[in-house]
Coordinates of C-alpha atoms and ligand atoms in Angstrom, one line a residue:
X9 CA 0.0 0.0 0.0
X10 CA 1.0 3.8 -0.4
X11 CA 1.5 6.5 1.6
X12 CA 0.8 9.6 -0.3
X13 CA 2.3 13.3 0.4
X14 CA 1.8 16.7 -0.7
X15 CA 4.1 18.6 -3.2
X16 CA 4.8 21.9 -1.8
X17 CA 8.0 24.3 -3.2
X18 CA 9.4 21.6 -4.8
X19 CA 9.4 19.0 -1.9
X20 CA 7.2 16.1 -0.9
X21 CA 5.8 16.7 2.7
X22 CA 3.2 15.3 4.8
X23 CA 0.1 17.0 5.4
X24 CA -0.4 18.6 8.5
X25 CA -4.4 17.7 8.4
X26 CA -4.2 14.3 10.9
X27 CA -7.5 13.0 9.1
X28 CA -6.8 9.7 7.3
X29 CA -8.0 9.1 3.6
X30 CA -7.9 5.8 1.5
X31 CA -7.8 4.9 -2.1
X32 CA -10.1 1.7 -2.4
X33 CA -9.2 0.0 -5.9
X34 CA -13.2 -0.5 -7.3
X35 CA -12.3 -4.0 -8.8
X36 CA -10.8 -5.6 -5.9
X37 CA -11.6 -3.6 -3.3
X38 CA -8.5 -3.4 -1.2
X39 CA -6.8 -0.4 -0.1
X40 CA -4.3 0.5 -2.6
X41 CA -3.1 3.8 -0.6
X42 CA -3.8 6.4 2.2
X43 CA -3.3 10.2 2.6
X44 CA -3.6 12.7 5.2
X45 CA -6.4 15.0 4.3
X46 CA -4.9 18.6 3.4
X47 CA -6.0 21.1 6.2
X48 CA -6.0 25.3 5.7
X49 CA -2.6 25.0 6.7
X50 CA -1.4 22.7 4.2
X51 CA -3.3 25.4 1.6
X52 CA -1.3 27.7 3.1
X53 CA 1.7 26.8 2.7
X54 CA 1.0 25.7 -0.9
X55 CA -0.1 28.8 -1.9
X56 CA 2.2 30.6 -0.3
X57 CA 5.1 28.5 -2.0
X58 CA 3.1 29.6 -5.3
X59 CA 2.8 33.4 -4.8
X60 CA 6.1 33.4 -4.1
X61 CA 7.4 31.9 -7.1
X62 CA 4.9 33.7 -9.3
X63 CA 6.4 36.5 -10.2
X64 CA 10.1 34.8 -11.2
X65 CA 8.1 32.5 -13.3
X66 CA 6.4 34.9 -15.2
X67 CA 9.4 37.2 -15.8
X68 CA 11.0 33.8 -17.9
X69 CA 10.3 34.5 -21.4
X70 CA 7.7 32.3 -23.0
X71 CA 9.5 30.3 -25.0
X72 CA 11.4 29.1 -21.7
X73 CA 8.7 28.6 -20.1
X74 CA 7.4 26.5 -22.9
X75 CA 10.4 24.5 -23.2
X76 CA 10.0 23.4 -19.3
X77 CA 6.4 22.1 -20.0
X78 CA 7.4 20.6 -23.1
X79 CA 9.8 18.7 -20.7
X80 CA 7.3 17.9 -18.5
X81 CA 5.4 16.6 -21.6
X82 CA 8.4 14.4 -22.7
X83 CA 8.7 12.5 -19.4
X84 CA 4.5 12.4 -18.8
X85 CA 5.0 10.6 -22.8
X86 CA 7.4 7.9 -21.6
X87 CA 5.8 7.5 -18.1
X88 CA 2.0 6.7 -20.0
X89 CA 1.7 3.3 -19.1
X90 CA 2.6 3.7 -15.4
X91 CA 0.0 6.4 -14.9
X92 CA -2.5 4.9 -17.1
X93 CA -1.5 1.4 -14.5
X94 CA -2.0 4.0 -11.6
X95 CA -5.8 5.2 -13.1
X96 CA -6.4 1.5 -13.7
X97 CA -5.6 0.9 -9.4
X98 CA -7.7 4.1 -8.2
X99 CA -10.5 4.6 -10.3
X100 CA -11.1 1.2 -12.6
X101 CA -10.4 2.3 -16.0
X102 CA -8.8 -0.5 -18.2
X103 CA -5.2 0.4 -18.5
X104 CA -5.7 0.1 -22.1
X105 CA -8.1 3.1 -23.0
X106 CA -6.7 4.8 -20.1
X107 CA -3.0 5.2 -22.1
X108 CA -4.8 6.3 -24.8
X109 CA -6.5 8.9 -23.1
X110 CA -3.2 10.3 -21.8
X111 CA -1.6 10.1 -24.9
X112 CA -4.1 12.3 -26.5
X113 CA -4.0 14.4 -23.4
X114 CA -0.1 14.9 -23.1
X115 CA -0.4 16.1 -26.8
X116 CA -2.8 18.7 -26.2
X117 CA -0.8 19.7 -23.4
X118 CA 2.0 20.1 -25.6
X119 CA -0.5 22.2 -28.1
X120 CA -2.1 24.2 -25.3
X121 CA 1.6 25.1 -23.5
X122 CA 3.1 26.3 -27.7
X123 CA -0.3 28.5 -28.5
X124 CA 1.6 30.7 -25.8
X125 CA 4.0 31.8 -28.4
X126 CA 1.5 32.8 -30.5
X127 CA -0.6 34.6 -27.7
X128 CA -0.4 38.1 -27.9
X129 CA 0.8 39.2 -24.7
X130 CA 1.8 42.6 -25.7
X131 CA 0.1 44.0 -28.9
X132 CA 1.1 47.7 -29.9
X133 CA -1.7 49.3 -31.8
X134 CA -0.8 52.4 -33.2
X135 CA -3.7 55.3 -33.4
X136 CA -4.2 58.4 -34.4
X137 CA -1.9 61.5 -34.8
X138 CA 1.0 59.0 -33.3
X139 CA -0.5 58.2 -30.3
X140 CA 0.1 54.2 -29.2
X141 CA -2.4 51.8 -27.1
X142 CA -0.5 48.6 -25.5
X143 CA -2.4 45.7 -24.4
X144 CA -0.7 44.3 -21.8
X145 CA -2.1 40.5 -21.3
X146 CA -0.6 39.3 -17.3
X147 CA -0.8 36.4 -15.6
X148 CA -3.2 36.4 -13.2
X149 CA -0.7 35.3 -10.3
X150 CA -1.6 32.0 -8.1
X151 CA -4.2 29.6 -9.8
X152 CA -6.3 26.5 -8.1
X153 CA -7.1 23.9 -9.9
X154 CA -9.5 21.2 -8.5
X155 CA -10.1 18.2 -10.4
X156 CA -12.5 15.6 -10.6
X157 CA -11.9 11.6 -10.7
X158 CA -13.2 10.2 -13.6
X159 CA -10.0 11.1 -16.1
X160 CA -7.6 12.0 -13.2
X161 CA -4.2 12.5 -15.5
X162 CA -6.4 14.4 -18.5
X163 CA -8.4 16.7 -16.3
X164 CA -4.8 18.0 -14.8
X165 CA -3.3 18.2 -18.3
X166 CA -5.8 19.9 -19.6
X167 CA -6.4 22.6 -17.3
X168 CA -2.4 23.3 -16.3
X169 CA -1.3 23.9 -20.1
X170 CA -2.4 27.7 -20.5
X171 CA -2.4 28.7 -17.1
X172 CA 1.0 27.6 -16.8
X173 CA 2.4 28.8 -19.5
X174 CA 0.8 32.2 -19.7
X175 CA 2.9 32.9 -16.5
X176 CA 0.9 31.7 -13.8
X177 CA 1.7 29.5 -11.0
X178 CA -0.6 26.8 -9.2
X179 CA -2.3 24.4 -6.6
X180 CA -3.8 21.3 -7.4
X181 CA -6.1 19.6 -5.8
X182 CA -7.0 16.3 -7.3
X183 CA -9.7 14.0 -6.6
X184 CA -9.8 12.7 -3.1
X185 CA -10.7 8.9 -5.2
X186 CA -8.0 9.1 -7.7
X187 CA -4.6 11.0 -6.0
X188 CA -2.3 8.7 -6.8
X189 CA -1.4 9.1 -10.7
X190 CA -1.3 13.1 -10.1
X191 CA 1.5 12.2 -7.0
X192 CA 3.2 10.3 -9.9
X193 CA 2.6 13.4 -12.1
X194 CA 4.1 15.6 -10.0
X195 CA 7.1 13.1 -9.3
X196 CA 7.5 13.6 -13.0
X197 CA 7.7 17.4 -12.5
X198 CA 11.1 19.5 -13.5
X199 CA 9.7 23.1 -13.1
X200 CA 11.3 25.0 -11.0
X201 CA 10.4 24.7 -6.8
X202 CA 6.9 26.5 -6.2
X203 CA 5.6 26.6 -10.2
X204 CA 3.3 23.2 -9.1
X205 CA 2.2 22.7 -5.8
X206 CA -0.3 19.7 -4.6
X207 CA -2.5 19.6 -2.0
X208 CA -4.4 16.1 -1.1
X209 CA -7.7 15.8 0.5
X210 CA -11.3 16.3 0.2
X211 CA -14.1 19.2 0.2
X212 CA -11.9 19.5 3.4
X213 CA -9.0 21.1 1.3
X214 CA -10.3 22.0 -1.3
X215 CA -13.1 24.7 0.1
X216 CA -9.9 26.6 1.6
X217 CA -7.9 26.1 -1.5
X218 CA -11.1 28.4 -3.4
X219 CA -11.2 30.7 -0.1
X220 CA -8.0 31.7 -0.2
X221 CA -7.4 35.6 -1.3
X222 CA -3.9 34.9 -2.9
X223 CA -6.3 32.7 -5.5
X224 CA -7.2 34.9 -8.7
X225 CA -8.6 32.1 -10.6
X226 CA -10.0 29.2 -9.9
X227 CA -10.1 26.7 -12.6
X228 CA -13.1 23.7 -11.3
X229 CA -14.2 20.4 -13.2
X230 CA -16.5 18.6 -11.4
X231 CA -20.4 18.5 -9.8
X232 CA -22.8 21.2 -10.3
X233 CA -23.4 20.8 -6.4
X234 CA -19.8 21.7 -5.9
X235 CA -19.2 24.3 -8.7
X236 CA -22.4 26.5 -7.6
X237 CA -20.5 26.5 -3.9
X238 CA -17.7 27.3 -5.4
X239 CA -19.2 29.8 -8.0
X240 CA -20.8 31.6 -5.2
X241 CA -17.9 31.5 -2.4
X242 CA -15.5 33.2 -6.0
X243 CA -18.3 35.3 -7.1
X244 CA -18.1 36.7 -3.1
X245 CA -14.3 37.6 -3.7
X246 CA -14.1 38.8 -6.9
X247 CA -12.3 36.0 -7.8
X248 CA -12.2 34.4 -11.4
X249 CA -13.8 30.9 -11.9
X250 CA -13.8 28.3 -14.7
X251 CA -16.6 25.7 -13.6
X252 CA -16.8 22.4 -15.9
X253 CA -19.4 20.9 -14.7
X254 CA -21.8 18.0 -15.2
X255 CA -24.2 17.3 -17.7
X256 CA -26.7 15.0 -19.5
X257 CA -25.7 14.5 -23.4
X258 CA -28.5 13.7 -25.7
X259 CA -28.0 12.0 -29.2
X260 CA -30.5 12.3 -31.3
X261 CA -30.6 9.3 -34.4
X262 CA -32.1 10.1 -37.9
X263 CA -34.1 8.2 -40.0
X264 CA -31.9 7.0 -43.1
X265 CA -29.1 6.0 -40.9
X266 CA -27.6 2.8 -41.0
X267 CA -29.3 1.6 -37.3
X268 CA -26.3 -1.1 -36.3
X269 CA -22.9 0.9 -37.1
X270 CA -24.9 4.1 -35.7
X271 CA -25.4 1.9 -32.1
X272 CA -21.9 0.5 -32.5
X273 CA -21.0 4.4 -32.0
X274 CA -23.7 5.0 -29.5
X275 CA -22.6 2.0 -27.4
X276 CA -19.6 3.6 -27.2
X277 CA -20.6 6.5 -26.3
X278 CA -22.9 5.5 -23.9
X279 CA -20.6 2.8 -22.2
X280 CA -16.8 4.1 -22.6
X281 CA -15.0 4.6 -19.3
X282 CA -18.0 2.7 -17.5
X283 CA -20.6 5.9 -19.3
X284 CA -18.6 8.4 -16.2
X285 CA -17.7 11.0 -19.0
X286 CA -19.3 14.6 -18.8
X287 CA -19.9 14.0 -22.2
X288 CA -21.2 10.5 -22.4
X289 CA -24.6 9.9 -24.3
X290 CA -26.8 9.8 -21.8
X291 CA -30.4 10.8 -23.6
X292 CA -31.2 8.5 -26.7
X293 CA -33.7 9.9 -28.8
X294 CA -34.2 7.5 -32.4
X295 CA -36.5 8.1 -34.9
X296 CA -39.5 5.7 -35.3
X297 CA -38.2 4.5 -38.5
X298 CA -35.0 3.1 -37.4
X299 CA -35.8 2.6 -33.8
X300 CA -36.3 -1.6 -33.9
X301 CA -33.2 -2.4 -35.9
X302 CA -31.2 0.3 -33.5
X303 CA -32.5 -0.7 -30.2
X304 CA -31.5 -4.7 -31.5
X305 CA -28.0 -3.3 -32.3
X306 CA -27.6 -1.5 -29.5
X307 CA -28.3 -4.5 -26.9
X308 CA -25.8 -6.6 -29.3
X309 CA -23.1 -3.9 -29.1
X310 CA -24.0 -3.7 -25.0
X311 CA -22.9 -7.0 -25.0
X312 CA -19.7 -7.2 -25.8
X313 CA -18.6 -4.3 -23.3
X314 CA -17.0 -7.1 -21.2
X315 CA -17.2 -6.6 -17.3
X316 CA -13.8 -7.3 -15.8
X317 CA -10.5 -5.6 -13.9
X318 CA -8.9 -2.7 -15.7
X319 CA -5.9 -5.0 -15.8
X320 CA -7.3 -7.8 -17.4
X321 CA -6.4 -7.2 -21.4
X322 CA -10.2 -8.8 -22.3
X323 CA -11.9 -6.3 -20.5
X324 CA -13.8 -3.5 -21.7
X325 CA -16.1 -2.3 -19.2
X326 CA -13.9 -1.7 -15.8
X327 CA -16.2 -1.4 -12.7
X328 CA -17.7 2.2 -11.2
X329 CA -15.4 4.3 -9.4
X330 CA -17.0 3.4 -6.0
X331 CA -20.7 1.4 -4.3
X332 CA -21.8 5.1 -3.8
X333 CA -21.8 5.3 -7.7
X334 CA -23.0 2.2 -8.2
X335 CA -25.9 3.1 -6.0
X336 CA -26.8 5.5 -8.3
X337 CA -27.3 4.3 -11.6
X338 CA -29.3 0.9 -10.1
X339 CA -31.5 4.0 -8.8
X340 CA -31.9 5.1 -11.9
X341 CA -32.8 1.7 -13.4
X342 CA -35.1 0.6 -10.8
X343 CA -36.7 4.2 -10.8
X344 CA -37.6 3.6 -14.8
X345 CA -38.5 0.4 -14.4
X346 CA -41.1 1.9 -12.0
X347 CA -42.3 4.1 -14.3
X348 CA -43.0 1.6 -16.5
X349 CA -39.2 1.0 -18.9
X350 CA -38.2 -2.1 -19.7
X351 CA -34.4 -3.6 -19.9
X352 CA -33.2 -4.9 -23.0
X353 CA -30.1 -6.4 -21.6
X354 CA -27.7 -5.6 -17.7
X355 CA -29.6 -3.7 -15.4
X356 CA -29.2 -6.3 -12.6
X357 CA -25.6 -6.1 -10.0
X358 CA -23.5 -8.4 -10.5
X359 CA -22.5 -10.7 -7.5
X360 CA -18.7 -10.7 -6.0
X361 CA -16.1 -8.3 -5.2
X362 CA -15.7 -4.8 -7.1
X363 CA -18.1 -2.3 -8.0
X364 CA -19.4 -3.7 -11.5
X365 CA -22.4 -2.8 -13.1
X366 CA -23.1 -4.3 -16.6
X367 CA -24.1 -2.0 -19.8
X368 CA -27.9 -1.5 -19.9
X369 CA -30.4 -1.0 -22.6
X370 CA -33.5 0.6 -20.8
X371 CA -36.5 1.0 -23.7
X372 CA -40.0 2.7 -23.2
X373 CA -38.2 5.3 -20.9
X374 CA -39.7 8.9 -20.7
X375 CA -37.9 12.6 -20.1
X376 CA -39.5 12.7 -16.7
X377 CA -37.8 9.6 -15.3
X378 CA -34.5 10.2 -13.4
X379 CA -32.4 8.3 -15.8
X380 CA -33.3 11.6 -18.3
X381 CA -32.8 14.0 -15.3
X382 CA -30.0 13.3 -13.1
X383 CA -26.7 12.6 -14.5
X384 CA -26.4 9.1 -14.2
X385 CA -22.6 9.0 -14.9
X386 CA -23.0 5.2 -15.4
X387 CA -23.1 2.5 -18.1
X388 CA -27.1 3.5 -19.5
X389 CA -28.3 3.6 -22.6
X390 CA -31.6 5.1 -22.0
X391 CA -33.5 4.7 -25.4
X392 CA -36.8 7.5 -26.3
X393 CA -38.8 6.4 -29.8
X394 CA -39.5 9.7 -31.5
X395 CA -41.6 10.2 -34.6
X396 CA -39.7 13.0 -36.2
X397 CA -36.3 14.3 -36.1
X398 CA -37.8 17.9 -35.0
X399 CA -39.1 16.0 -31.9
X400 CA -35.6 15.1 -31.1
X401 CA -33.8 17.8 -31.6
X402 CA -36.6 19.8 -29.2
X403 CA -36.3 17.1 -26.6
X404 CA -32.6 17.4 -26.7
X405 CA -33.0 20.6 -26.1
X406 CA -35.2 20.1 -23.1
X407 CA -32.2 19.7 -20.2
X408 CA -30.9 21.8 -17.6
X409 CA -27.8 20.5 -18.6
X410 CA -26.3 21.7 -22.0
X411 CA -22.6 20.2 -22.1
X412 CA -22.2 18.0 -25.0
X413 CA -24.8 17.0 -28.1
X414 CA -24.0 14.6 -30.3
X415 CA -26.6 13.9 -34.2
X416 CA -26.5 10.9 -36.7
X417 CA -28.1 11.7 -39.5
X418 CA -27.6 11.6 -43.8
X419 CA -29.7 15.0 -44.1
X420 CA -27.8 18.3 -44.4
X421 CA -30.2 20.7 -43.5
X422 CA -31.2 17.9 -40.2
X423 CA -27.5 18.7 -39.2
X424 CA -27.5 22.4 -40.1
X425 CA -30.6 21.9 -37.5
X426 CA -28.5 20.5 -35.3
X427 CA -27.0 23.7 -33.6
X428 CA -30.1 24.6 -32.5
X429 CA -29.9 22.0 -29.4
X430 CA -28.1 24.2 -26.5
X431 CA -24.8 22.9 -26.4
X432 CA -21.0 24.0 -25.9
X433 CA -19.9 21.1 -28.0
X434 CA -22.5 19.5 -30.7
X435 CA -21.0 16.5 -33.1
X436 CA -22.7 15.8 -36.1
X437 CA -22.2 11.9 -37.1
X438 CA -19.3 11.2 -34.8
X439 CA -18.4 11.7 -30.7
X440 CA -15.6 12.9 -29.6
X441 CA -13.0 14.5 -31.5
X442 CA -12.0 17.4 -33.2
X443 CA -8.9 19.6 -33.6
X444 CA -7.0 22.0 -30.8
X445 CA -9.0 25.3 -32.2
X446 CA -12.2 23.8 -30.3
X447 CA -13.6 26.5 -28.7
X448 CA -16.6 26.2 -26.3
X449 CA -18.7 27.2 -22.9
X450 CA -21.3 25.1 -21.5
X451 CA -24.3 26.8 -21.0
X452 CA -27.3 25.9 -17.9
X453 CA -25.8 23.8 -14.6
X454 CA -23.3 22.6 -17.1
X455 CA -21.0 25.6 -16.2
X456 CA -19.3 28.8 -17.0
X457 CA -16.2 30.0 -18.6
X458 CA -15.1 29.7 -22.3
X459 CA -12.2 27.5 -22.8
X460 CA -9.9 25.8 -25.8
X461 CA -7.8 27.5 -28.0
X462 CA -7.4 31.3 -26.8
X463 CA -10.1 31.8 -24.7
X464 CA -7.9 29.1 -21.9
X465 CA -5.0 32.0 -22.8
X466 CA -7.9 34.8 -21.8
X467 CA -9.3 33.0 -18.7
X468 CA -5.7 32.9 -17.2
X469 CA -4.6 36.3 -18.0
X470 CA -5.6 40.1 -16.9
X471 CA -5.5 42.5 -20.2
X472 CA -4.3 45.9 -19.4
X473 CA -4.4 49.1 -21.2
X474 CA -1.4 51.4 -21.7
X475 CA -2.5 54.7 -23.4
X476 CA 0.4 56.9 -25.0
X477 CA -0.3 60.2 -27.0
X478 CA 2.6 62.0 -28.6
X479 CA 5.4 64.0 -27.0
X480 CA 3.8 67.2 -29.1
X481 CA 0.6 66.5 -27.6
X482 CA 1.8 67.4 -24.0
X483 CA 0.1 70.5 -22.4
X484 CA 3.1 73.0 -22.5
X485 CA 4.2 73.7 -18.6
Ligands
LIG10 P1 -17.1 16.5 -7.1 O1 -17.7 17.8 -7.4 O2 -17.6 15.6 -6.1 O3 -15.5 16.6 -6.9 C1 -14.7 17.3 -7.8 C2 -13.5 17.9 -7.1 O4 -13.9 18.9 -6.3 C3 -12.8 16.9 -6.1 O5 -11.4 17.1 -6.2 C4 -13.4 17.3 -4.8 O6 -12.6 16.9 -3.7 C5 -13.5 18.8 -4.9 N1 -14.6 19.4 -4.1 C6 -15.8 18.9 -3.7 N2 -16.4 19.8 -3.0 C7 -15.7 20.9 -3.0 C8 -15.8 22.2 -2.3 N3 -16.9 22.6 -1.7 N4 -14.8 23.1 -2.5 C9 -13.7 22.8 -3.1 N5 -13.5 21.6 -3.7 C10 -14.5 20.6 -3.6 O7 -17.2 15.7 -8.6 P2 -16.7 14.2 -8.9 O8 -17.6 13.2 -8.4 O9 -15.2 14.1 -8.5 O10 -16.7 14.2 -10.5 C11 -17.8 13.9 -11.3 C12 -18.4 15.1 -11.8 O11 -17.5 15.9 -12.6 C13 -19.5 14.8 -12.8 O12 -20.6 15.6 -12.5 C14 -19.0 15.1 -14.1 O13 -19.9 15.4 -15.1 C15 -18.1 16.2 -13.8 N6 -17.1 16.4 -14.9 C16 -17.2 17.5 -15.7 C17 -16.3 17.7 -16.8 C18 -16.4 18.8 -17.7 O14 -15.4 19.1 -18.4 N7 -17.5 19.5 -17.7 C19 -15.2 16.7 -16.9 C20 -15.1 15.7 -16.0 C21 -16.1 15.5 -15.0

């Protein structure tokens, strides 16, 4: 077992919170580590260490700081495996889709961390009668960054890139469920003492991690419970926030589709990573037309997501992250059952160790059951019949989530119609994907704050004006 320690100014230390914390590995589990909880104190210090390193990292010219990230990148790259092993122990993701994910993640790192030397830091505009106006783009000094469990190594990657290399320094505070690939992460680390800090813990460190007035941004992916408490405790400071939060995809399935490679791609986008993605297809809305052969496909694709530990090269489907998650998507199964669904194929815990739940096929399920309300964050594939491909767009439409959207159809003006489902990301005959210019904000309890491409660069810096007229234009004294 492990005993895990906080990064603080460059050296590992135990926390000086005297509350215990384990790391329960969902397939087996066993403990697989234990932490001290990170008190104010340990916050403290951590910020403290950041603030004062601030300023000396920002004062490094970009491209330095670019080149330590990109050497950060380059021993993340040859250390993939490891971490994705780590993920695999802490949260149940097979190690296999796991390394793919931080493949993909330590590349955008690497795309995020260069766009800084194309960021316009300073931009001279000349104006009239030889006057000048300088935008001045600074960092905005110590940043938090709070991440969720569900992709422990991507969710860090993704958030550090800009804000580290527009100048800022920072505090992490990784999942309480999934610390132990970001302590490998940070063992990886060869920025200078105080640029990355990590603090351990719970709600318990992370509420005075967001409280803390040497924070000017704090950058949150996780629950809308814990993003509006955080929202509000930043809003009451003045303080910047970034909230990715949860959300409730719909996919909405044409007629004229071919019904059994579209559920191949809905089954994986309703299963992948156990269906705990912000993004995973979690409202299923199929045209009439196609609905039979779909719904057939669908329970044939459910069934080869094999159930089985993350370790185990023939498994597909890793268990949930923990029996409280477990708990919830059997709630939402029995709770459409009750209203009257039926299961096409899981639906039912499996015996023996390990938090498994199979993938599920629910049919006859309606928008007012919990499995079309909550986020389920669970292997579901609730399926709605609809007799038009307006209906399904409107019904998309019809969250209080508005995250992701994903359309299958062969009809170019049903995917021109497809923007009009509220969405920060909508993708028209595919999930998933798309290039490093991606630029998006969720809208409803799904969040606040754009980010990708420049708007990450905006959200972590301060623009400031500098206004010169001409020498001539001087009042004579
Ligand atoms: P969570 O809100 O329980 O925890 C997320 C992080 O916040 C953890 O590190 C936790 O310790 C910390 N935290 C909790 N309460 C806090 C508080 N009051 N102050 C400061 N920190 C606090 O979420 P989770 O269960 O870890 O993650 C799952 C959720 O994350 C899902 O809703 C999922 O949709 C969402 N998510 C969103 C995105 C996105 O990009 N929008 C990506 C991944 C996950």
């Amino acid at each position: 077992m492990k005993i895990l320690q906080n990064f603080i100014n460059g050296v590992w230390r135990d926390p000086q919170g005297t509350s215990l914390l384990e790391v329960v590995n969902p397939a087996t589990e066993e403990v697989v580590a234990q932490f001290g909880c990170g008190s104010s104190d340990d916050v403290d210090r951590a910020v403290d260490a950041a603030g004062d390193a601030q300023a000396a990292w920002a004062a490094r010219p970009v491209a330095e700081r670019v080149e330590h990230l990109s050497r950060w990148a380059a021993a993340i790259a040859e250390h993939a495996e490891e971490l994705a092993e780590l993920e695999c122990q802490e949260m149940g993701k097979p190690v296999g889709l796991g390394r793919t994910f931080i493949d993909t993640a330590v590349r955008g790192f690497t795309t995020a961390a260069e766009e800084a030397l194309q960021y316009p830091f300073v931009e001279d505009i000349p104006g009239p009668g030889g006057s000048n106006t300088t935008i001045v783009r600074n960092p905005v000094g110590v940043a938090a960054v709070i991440t969720p469990w569900n992709f422990p190594v991507p969710m860090v990657l993704a958030a550090l890139g800009p804000i580290l290399a527009a100048g800022n320094t920072v505090v992490v505070k990784p999942s309480e469920r999934s610390p132990m690939s970001i302590a490998r992460l940070f063992e990886l680390s060869t920025l200078p003492a105080g640029v990355v800090n990590l603090v351990l813990g719970d709600s318990r460190a992370g509420a005075p991690l967001t409280e803390h007035n040497r924070i000017r941004l704090v950058h949150f992916t996780g629950s809308v419970e814990a993003g509006r408490r955080i929202g509000s405790e930043t809003g009451g400071r003045l303080c910047r926030s970034i909230l990715e939060l949860g959300g409730k995809d719909p996919v909405v399935v044409d007629a004229g589709v071919d019904p059994v490679a579209t559920a191949g791609a809905v089954a994986f986008g309703a299963f992948a990573n156990t269906g705990q993605i912000c993004t995973s297809m979690e409202r299923i809305y199929v045209h009439h037309e196609v609905a039979e052969a779909f719904v057939e496909a669908l329970a044939a694709a459910a069934s080869t997501f094999a159930l089985g530990d993350g370790h185990d090269a023939g498994t597909v489907l890793g268990p949930l992250v923990d029996e409280r998650q477990r708990t919830i998507v059997h709630r939402h199964v029995t709770d459409a059952v009750a209203g009257g669904a039926h299961i096409r194929c899981g639906g039912e815990i499996p015996e023996g160790k390990g938090f498994f739940y199979p993938a599920t096929v629910l049919t006859d399920v309606d928008d007012s059951m919990l499995v079309m309300t909550e986020e389920t964050f669970g292997p579901l594939a609730p399926v709605v019949v609809v007799s038009s491909f307006e209906e399904g767009i409107e019904r998309a439409g019809g969250s209080r989530f508005a995250l992701g959207a994903t359309v299958y159809t062969n009809d170019p003006a049903h995917a021109a119609a497809a923007a009009a489902i509220p969405a920060g990301v909508t993708w028209i005959n595919q999930w998933q994907g798309g290039g490093p210019e991606r630029l998006y904000e969720p809208a409803g309890e799904s969040g606040m704050g754009a980010t990708g491409a420049r708007a990450a660069y905006d959200a972590a810096t301060r623009p400031a004006t500098i206004h010169t007229a001409r020498p001539a234009a001087l009042p004579v004294s």
